[in-house]
PDB file of C-alpha atoms in Angstrom:
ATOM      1  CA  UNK A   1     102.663 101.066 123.272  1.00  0.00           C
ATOM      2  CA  UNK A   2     101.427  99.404 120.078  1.00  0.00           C
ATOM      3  CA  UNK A   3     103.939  97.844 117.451  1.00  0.00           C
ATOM      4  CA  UNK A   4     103.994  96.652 114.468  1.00  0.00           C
ATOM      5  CA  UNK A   5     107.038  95.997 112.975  1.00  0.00           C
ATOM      6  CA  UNK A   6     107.773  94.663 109.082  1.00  0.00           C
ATOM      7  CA  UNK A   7     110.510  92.436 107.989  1.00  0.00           C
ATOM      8  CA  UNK A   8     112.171  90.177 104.987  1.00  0.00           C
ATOM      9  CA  UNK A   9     111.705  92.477 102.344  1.00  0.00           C
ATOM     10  CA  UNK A  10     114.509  93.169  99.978  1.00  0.00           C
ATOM     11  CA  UNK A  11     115.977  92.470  96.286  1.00  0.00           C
ATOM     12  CA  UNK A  12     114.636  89.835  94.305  1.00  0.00           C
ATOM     13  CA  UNK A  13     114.658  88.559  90.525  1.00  0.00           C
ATOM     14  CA  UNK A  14     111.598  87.906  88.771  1.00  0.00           C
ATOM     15  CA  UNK A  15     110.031  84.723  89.594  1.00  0.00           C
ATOM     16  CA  UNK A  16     111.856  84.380  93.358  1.00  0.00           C
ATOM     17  CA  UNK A  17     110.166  84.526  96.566  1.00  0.00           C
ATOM     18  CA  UNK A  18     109.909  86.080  99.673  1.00  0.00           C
ATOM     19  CA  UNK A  19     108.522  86.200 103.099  1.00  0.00           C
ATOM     20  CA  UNK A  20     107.365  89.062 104.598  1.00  0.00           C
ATOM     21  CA  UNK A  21     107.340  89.263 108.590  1.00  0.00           C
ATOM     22  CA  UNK A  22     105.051  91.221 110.862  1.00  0.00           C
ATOM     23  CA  UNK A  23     105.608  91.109 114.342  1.00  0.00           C
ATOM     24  CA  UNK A  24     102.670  92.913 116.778  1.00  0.00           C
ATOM     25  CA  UNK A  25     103.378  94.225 120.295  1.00  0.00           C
ATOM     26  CA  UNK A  26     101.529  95.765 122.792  1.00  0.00           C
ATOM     27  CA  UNK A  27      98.155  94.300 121.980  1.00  0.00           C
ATOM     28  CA  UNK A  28      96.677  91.307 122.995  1.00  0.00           C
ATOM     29  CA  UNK A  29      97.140  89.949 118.993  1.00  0.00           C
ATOM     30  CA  UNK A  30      95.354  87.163 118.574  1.00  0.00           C
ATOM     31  CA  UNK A  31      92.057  89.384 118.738  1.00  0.00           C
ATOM     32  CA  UNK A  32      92.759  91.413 115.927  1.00  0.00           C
ATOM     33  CA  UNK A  33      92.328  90.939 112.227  1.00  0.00           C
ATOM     34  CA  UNK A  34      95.397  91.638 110.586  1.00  0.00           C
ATOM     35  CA  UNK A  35      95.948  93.182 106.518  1.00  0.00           C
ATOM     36  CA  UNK A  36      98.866  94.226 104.457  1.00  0.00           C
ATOM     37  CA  UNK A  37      99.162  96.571 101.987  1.00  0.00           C
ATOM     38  CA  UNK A  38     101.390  97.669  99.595  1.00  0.00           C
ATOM     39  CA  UNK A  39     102.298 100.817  98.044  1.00  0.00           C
ATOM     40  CA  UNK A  40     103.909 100.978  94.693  1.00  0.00           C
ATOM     41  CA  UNK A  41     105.917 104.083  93.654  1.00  0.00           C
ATOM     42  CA  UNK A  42     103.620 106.706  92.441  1.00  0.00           C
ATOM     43  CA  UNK A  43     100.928 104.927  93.042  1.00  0.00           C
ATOM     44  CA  UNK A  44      98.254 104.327  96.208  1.00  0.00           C
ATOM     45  CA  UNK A  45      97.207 102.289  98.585  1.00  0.00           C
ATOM     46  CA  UNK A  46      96.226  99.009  97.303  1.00  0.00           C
ATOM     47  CA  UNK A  47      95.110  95.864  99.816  1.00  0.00           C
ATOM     48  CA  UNK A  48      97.047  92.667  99.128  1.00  0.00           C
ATOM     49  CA  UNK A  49      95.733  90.083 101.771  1.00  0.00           C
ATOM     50  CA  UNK A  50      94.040  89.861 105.418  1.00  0.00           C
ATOM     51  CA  UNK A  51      93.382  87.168 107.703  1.00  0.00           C
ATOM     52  CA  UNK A  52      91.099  87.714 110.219  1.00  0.00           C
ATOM     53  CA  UNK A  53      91.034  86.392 114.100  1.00  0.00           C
ATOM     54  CA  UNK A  54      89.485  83.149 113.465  1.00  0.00           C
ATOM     55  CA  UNK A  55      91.352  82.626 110.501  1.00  0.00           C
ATOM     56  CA  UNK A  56      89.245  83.688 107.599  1.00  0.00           C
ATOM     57  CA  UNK A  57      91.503  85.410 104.799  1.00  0.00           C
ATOM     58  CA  UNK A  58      90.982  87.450 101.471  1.00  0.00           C
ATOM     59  CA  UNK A  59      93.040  88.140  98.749  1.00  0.00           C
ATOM     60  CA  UNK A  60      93.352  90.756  96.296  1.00  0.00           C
ATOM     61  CA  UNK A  61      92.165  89.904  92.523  1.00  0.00           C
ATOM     62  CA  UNK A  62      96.083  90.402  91.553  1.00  0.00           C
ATOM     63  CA  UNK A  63      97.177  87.744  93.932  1.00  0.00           C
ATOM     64  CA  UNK A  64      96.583  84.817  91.729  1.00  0.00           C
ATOM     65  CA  UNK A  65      97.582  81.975  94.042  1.00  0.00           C
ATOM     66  CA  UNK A  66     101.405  83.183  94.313  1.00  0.00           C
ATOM     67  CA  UNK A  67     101.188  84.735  97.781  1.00  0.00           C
ATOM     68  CA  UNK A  68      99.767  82.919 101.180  1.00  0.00           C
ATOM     69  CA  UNK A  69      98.999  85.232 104.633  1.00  0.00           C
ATOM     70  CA  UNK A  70      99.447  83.260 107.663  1.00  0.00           C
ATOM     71  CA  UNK A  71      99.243  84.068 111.471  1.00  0.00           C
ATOM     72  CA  UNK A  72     101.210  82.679 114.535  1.00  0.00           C
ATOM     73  CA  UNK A  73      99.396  83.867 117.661  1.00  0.00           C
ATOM     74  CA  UNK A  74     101.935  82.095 119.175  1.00  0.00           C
ATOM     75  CA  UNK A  75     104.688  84.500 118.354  1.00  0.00           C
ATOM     76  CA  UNK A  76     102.571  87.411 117.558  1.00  0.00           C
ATOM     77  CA  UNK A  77     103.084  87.677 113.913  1.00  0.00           C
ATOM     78  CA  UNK A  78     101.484  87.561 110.722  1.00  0.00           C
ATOM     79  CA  UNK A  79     103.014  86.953 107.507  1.00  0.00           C
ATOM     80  CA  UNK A  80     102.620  86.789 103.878  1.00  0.00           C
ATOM     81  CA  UNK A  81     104.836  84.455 101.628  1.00  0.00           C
ATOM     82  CA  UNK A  82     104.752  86.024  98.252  1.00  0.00           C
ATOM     83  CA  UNK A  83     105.933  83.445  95.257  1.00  0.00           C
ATOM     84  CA  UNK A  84     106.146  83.986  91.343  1.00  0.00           C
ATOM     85  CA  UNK A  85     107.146  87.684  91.668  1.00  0.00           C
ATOM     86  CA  UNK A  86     106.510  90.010  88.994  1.00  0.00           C
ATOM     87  CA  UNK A  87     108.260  93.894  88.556  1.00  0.00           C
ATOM     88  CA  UNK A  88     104.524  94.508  88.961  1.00  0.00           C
ATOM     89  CA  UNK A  89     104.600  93.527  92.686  1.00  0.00           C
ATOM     90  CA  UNK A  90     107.224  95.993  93.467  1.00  0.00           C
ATOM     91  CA  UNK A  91     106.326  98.181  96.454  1.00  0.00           C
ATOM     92  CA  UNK A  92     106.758  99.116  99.981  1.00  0.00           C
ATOM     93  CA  UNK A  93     104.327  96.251 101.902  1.00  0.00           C
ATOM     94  CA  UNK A  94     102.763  97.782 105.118  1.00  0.00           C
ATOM     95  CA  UNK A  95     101.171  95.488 108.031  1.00  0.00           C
ATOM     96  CA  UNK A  96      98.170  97.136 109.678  1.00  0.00           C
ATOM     97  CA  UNK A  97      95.619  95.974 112.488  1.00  0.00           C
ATOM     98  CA  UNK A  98      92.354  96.800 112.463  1.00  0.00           C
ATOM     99  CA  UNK A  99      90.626  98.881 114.834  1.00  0.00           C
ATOM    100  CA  UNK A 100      88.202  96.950 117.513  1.00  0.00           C
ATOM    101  CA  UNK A 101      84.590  96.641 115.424  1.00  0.00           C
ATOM    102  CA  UNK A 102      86.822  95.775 112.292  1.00  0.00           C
ATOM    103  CA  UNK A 103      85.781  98.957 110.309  1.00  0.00           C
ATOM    104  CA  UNK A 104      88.999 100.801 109.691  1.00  0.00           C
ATOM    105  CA  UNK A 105      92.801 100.069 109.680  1.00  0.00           C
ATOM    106  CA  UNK A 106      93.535 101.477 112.605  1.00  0.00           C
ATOM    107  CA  UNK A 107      97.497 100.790 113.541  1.00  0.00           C
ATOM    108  CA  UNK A 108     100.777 100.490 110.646  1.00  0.00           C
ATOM    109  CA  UNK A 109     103.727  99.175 110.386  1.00  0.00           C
ATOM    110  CA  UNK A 110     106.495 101.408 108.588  1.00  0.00           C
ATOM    111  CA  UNK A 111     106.685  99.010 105.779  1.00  0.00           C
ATOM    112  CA  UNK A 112     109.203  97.067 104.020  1.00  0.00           C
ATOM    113  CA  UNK A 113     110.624  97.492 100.530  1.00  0.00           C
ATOM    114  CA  UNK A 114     110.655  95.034  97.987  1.00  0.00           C
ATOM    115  CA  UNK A 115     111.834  95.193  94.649  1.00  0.00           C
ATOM    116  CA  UNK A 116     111.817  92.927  92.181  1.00  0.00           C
ATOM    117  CA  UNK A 117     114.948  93.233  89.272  1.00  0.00           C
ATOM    118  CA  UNK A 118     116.928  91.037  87.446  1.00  0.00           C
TER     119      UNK A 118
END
């Protein structure tokens, strides 16, 4: 059955860091482009970073340098190493894979929560 399962999210004061963990099972993950995603509350679904198979990556607009995706096909995870935090980049951060032909996200993760508070 396909996993994916978030980690390192949690309480943080403005200007701290964090990394967020995303670890894949039952797919062969190194042939999947991988996204997250974050949700703020009351608010939608916005896209904060992908990285693709051969490790092409995009960033939102909002980004600004502070955060960094990475993958380790090794360990079947992908993560995203967010710096500079703002209140604004409160949210619950969802991994998702995308389907086969790349056109939808196709699997998620049940998120983690961050929160950013002095």
């Amino acid at each position: 059955e396909v996993h994916l399962v978030e980690s390192g999210g949690g309480l943080v004061q403005p200007g701290g860091s964090l990394r967020l963990s995303c670890a894949a099972s039952g797919f062969t993950f190194s042939t999947y482009h991988m996204t997250w995603v974050r949700q703020a509350p009351g608010k939608g679904l916005e896209h904060v970073s992908s990285i693709w198979t051969k490790g092409g990556i995009r960033y939102a607009d909002f980004v600004k340098g502070r955060f960094s995706i990475s993958r380790d096909n090794g360990k079947n995870t992908v993560y995203l190493q967010m710096n500079s935090l703002t209140p604004e980049d409160a949210a619950v951060y969802y991994c998702a894979r995308w389907d086969d032909s790349g056109s939808y996200l196709e699997i998620w993760g049940q998120g983690t929560l961050v929160t950013v508070s002095s």
